[in-house]
Short mmCIF file of C-alpha atoms and ligand atoms in Angstrom, two decimals:
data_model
loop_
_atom_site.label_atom_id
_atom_site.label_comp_id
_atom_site.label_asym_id
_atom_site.label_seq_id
_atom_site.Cartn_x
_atom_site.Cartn_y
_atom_site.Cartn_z
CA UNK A 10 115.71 61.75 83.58
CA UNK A 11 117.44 64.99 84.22
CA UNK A 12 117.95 64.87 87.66
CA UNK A 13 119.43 68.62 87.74
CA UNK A 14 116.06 69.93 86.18
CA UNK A 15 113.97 68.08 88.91
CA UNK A 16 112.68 69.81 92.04
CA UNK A 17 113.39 68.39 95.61
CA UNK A 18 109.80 67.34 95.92
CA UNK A 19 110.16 65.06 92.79
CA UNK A 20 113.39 64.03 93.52
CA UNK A 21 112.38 62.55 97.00
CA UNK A 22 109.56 60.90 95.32
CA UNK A 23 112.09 59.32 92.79
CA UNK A 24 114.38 57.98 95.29
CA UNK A 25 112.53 56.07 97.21
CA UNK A 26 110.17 54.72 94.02
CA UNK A 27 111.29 51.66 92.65
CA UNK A 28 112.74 52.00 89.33
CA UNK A 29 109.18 51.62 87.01
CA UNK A 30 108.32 55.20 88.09
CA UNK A 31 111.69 57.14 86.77
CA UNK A 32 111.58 55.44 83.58
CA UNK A 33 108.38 56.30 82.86
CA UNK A 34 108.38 59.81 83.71
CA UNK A 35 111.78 59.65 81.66
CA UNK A 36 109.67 58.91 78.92
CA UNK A 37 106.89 61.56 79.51
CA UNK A 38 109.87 63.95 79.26
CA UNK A 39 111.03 62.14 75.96
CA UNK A 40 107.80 62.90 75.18
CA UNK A 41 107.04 66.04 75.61
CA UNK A 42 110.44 67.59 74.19
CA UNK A 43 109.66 65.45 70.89
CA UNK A 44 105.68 66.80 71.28
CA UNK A 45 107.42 70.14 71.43
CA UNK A 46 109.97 70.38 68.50
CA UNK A 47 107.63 68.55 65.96
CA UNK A 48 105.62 71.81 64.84
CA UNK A 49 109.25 73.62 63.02
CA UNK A 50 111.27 76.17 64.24
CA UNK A 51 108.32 78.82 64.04
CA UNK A 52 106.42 77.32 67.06
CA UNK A 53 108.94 74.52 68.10
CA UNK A 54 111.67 76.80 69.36
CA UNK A 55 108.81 78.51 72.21
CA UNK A 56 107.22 75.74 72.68
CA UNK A 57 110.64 73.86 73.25
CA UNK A 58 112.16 76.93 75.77
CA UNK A 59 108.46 76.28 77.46
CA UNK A 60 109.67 72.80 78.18
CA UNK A 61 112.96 73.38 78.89
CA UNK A 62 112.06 75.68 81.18
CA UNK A 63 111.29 72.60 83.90
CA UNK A 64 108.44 73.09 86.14
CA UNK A 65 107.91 70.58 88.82
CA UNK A 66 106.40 67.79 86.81
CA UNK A 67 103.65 67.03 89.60
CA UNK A 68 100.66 66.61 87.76
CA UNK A 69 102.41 63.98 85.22
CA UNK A 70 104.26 62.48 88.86
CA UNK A 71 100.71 62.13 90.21
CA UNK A 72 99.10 60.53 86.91
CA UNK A 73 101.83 58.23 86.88
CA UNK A 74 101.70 57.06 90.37
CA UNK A 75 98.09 56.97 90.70
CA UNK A 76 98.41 54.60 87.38
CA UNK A 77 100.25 52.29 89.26
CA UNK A 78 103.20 49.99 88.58
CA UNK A 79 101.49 47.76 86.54
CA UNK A 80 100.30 50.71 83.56
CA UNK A 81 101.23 50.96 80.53
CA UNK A 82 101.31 53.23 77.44
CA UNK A 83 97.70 55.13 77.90
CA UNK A 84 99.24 56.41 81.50
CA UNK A 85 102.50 57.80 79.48
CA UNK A 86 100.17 59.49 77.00
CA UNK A 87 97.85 60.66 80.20
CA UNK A 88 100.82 61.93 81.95
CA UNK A 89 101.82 63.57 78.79
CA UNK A 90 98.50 65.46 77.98
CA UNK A 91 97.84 66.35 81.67
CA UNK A 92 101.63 67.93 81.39
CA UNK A 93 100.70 69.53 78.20
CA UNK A 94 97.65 71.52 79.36
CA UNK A 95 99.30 72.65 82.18
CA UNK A 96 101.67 74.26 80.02
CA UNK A 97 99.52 75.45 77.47
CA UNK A 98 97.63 77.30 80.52
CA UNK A 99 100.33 79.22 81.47
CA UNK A 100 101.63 80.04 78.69
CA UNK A 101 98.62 82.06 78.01
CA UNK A 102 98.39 83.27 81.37
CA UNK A 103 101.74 85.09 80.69
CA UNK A 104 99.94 86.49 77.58
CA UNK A 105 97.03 87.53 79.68
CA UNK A 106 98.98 88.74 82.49
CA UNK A 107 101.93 90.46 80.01
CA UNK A 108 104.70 88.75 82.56
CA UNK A 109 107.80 89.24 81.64
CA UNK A 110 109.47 86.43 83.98
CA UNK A 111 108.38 82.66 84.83
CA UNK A 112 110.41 80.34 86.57
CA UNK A 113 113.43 82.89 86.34
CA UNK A 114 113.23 82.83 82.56
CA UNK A 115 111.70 85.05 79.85
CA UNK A 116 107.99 84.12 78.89
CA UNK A 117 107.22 83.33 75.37
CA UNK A 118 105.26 86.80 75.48
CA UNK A 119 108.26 88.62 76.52
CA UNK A 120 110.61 86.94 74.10
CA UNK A 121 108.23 86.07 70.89
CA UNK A 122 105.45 88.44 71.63
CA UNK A 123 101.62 88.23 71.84
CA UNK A 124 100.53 86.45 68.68
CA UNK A 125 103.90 83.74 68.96
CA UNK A 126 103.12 82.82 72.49
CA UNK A 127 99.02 82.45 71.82
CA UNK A 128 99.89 80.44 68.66
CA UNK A 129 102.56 78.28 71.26
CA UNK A 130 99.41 77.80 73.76
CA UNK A 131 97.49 76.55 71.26
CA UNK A 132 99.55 74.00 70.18
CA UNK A 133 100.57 72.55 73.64
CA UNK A 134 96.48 72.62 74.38
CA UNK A 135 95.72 70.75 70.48
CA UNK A 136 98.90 68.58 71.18
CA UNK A 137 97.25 67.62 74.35
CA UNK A 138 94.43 65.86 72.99
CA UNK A 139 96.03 64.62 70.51
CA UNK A 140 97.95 62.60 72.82
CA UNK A 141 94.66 61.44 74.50
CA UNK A 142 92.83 60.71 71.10
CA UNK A 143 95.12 58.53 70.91
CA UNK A 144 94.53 56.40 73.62
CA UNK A 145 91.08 56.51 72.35
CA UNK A 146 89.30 56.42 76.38
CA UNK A 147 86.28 58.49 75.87
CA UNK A 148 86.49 58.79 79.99
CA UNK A 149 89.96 59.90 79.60
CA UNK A 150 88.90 62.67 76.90
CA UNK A 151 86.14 63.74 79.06
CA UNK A 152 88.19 64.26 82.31
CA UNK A 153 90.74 66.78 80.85
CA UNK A 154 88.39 68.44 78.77
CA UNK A 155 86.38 69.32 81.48
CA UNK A 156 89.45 70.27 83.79
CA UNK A 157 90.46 72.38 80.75
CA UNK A 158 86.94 73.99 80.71
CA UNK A 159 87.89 74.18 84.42
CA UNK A 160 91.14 76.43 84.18
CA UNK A 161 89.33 78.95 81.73
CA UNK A 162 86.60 79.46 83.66
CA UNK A 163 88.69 79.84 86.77
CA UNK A 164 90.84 82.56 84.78
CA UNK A 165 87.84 84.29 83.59
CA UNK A 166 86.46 84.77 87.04
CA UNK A 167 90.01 86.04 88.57
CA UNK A 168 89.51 88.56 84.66
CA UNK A 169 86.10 89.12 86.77
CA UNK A 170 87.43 89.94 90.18
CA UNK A 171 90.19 91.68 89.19
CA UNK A 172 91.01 94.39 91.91
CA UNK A 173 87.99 94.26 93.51
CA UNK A 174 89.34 94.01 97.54
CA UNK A 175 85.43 92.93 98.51
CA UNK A 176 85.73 89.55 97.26
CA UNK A 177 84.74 86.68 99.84
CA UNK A 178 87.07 83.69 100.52
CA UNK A 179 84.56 81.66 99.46
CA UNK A 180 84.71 83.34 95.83
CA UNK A 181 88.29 82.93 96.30
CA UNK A 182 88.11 79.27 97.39
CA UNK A 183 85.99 78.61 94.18
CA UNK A 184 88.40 80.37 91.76
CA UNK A 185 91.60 78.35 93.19
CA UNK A 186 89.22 75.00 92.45
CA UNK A 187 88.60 75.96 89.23
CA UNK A 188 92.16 77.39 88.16
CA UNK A 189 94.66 75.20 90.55
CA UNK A 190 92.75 72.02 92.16
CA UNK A 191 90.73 70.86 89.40
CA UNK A 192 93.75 69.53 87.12
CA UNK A 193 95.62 68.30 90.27
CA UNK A 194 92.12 66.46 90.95
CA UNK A 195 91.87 65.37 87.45
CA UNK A 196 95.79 64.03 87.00
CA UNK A 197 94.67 61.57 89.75
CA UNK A 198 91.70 60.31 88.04
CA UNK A 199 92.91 60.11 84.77
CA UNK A 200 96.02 58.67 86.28
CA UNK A 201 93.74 55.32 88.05
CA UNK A 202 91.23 55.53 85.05
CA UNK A 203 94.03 54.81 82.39
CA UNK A 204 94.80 51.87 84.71
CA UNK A 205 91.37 50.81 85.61
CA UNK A 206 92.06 50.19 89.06
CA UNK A 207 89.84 51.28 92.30
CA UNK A 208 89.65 53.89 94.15
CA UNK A 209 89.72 56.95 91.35
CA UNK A 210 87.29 59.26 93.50
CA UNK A 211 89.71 59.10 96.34
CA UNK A 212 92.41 59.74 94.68
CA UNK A 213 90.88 62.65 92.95
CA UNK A 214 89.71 64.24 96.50
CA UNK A 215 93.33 63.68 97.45
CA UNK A 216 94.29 65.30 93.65
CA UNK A 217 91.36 68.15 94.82
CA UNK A 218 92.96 68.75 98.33
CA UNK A 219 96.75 69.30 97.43
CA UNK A 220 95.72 71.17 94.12
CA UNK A 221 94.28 73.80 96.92
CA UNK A 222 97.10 73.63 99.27
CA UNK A 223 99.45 73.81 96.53
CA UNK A 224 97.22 77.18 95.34
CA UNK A 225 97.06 78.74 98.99
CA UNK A 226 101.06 78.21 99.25
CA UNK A 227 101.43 79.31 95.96
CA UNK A 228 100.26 83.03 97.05
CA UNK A 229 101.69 82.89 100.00
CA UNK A 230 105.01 83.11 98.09
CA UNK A 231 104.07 85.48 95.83
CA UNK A 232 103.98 88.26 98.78
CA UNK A 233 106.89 86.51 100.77
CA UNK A 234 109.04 85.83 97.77
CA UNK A 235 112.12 85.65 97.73
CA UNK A 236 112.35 86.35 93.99
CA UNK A 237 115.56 83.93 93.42
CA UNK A 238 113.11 81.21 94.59
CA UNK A 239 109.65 81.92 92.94
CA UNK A 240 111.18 83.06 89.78
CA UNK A 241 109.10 86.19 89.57
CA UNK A 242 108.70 89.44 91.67
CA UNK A 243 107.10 89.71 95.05
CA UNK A 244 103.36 91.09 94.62
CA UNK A 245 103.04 90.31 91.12
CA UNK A 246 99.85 88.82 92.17
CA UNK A 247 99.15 92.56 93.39
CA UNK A 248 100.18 94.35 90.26
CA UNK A 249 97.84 92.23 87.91
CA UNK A 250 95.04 92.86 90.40
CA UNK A 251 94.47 89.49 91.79
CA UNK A 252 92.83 89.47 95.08
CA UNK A 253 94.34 86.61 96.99
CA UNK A 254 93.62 84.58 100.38
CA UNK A 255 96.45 86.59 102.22
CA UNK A 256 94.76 89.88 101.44
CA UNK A 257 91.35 89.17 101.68
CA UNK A 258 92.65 88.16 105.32
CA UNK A 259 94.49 90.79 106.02
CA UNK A 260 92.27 93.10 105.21
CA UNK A 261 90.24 92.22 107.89
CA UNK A 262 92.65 92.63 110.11
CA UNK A 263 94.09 96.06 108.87
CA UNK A 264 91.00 98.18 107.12
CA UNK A 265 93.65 100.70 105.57
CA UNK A 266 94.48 97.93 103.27
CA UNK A 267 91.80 99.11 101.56
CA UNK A 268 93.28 102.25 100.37
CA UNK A 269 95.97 100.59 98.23
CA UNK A 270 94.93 101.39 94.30
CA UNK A 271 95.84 97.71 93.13
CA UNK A 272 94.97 98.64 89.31
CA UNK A 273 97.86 101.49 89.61
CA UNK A 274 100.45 99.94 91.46
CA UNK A 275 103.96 100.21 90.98
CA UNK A 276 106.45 97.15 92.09
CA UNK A 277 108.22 99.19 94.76
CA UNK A 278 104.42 100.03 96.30
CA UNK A 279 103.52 96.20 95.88
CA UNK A 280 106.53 95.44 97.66
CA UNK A 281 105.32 97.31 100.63
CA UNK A 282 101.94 96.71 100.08
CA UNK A 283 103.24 92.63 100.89
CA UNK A 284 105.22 94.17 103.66
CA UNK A 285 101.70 95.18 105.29
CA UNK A 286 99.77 92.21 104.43
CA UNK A 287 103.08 90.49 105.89
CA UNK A 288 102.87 92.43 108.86
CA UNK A 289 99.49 91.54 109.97
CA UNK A 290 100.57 87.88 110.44
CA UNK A 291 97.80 86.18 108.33
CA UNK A 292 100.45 84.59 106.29
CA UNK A 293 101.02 81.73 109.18
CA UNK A 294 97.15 81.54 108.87
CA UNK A 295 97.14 80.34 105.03
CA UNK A 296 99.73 78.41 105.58
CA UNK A 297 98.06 76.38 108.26
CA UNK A 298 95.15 76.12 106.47
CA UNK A 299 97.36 74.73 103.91
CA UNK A 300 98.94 72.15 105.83
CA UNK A 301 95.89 71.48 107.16
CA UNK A 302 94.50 70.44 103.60
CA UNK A 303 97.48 68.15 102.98
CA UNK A 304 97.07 66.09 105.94
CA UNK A 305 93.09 66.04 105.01
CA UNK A 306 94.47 64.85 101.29
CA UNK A 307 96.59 62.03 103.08
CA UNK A 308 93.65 60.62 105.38
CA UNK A 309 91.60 60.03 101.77
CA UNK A 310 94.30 57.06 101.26
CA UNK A 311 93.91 55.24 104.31
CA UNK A 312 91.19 52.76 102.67
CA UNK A 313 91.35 49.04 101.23
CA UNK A 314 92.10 50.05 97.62
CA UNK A 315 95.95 52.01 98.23
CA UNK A 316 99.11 49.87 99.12
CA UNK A 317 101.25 50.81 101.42
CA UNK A 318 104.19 51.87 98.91
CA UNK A 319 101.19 54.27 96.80
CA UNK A 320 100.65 55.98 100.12
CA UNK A 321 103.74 56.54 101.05
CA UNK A 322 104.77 58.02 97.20
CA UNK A 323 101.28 60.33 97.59
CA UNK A 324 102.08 61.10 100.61
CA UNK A 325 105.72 62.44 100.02
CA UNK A 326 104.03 64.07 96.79
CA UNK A 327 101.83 66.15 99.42
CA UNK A 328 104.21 67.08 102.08
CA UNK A 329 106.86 68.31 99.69
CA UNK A 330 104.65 70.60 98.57
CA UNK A 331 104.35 72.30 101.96
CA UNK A 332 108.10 71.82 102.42
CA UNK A 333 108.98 73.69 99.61
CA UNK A 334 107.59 76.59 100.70
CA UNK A 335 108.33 76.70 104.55
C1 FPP B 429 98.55 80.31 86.74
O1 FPP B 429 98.16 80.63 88.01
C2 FPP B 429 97.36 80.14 85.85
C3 FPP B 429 96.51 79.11 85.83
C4 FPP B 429 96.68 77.97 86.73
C5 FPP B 429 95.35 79.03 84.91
C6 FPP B 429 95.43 79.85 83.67
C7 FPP B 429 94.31 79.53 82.76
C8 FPP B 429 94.15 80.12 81.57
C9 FPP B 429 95.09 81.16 81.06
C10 FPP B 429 93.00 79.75 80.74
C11 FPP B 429 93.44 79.06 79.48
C12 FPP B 429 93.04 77.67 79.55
C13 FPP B 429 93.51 76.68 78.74
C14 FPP B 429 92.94 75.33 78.94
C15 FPP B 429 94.57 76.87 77.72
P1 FPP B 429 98.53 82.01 88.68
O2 FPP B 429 98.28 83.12 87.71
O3 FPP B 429 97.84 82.07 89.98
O4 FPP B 429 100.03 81.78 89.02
P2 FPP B 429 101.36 82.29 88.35
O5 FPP B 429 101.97 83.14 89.39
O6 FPP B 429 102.13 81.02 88.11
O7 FPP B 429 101.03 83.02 87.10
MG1 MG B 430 99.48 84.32 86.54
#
């Protein structure tokens, strides 16, 4: 694969894999760019920049690798789909969220506009099963279609919550499982289902746990940037209203908080409004928490059905994520 393209988490995994796991993820990406310049130039040339685009190519890593050395073609086509949907879902969360930037590139919003980059989501979501249909594992089918049921429900209750400051963590907690955890959670199981080994519901609690880290980390950047890094501007999550861990937190420990208008914000004001949630130190918190959840993932693997060289991949899979981000 394109080593250039892949992020230092990946990369570490790749190195110390033996060679089964780069070629097949080299073939997910074959994959996916021939998945995504099949449909014609109207659709093909998004859904191609989409791709193109990179991403960190976890949630296909971690079907892969919960698969195990020994899978075959249905992990590939797992791998693919799980890839697939991920894309799909942001692709319409730019459309929902009208963001102009994603990992330092245009969106297919901002470049092709509304009805292009809904048509593009579509067709990475339909693609998706497609890929899984044929495998033809009914348990296969039923574990991303209900993660995909998942991630809309999870964006319709952040649509619900929008702006509203009183939100508990526990609403918050429930919205990141939904939106974030439940496809990391579901990569894992489809990953040992499509190889019918043991152990699938600890690997998906391991899946579950890093999905959440990987969520609480994920807004943690969003009000520390930098920009060059995330590939979007600090307190986007602000702007479009979404009430994260960090400022449900902070809140509590600086009431004024409260005052900030989040529906009319401006990005110089959500730049200072990160400054105060900054300020009241409650980012170390999340990330603790965070770390915290990773080292929970890692203790899921310690049981009779994981070899040593699984654990060690899973593992590196979970503490790059906090590494990335410290
Ligand atoms: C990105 O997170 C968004 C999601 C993980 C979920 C989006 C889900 C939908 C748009 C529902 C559509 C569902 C399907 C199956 C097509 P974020 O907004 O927290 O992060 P960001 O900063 O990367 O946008
Ligand atoms: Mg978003």
């Amino acid at each position: 694969m394109n080593r250039s393209a892949v992020p230092p988490p990946v990369t570490a995994v790749m190195d110390v894999a033996s060679a089964w796991l780069p070629e097949r993820m080299s073939e997910v990406e074959r994959r996916l760019a021939e998945i995504a310049t099949a449909h014609g130039p109207e659709l093909g040339v998004e859904a191609a920049a989409t791709l193109d685009a990179g991403g960190k190519r976890m949630r296909p890593l971690l079907v892969l690798i919960c698969a195990g050395d020994r899978s075959e073609e249905r992990a590939i086509r797992a791998a693919v789909a799980t890839e697939l949907i991920h894309m799909a879902t942001l692709v319409h969360d730019d459309v929902l969220d009208g963001a102009p930037v994603r990992r330092g590139r245009p969106t297919v919003v901002a470049r092709a506009g509304r009805e292009r980059a809904v048509g593009v989501g579509d067709l990475l979501l339909s693609r998706a099963f497609a890929e899984l249909a044929a495998s033809g594992d009914e348990a296969e089918v039923r574990e991303l279609s209900s993660a995909a049921v998942a991630l809309a429900r999870g964006e319709l209750a952040q649509r619900h919550d929008a702006c509203d400051t009183s939100i508990s963590e526990e609403r918050y907690l429930h919205r990141c499982s939904l939106k974030t955890a439940r496809l990391f959670e579901s990569a894992c199981r489809v990953g040992r289902l499509s190889a019918g080994g043991p152990g699938a519901e600890e690997l998906a609690g391991f899946g579950r746990e890093i999905g959440l880290a990987f969520q609480l980390l994920d807004d943690v950047l969003d009000i520390t940037g930098p920009p060059e890094r995330t590939g979007k501007a600090r307190g986007t999550d602000l702007k479009d209203g979404t009430v994260t861990l960090p400022l449900i937190l902070a809140l509590r420990k600086d009431p004024s908080l409260a005052e900030v208008s989040l529906a009319a914000l401006d990005a110089a004001e959500a730049e200072r409004a990160c400054d105060r949630i900054a300020a009241t130190g409650v980012l170390d918190e999340v990330r603790e928490r965070a770390r915290g959840g990773i080292e929970s993932a890692k203790r899921r693997l310690e049981g009779e059905h994981f070899s040593d060289a699984e654990r060690s991949l899973l593992a590196l899979i979970a503490d790059g994520m906090v590494e990335r981000y410290s």
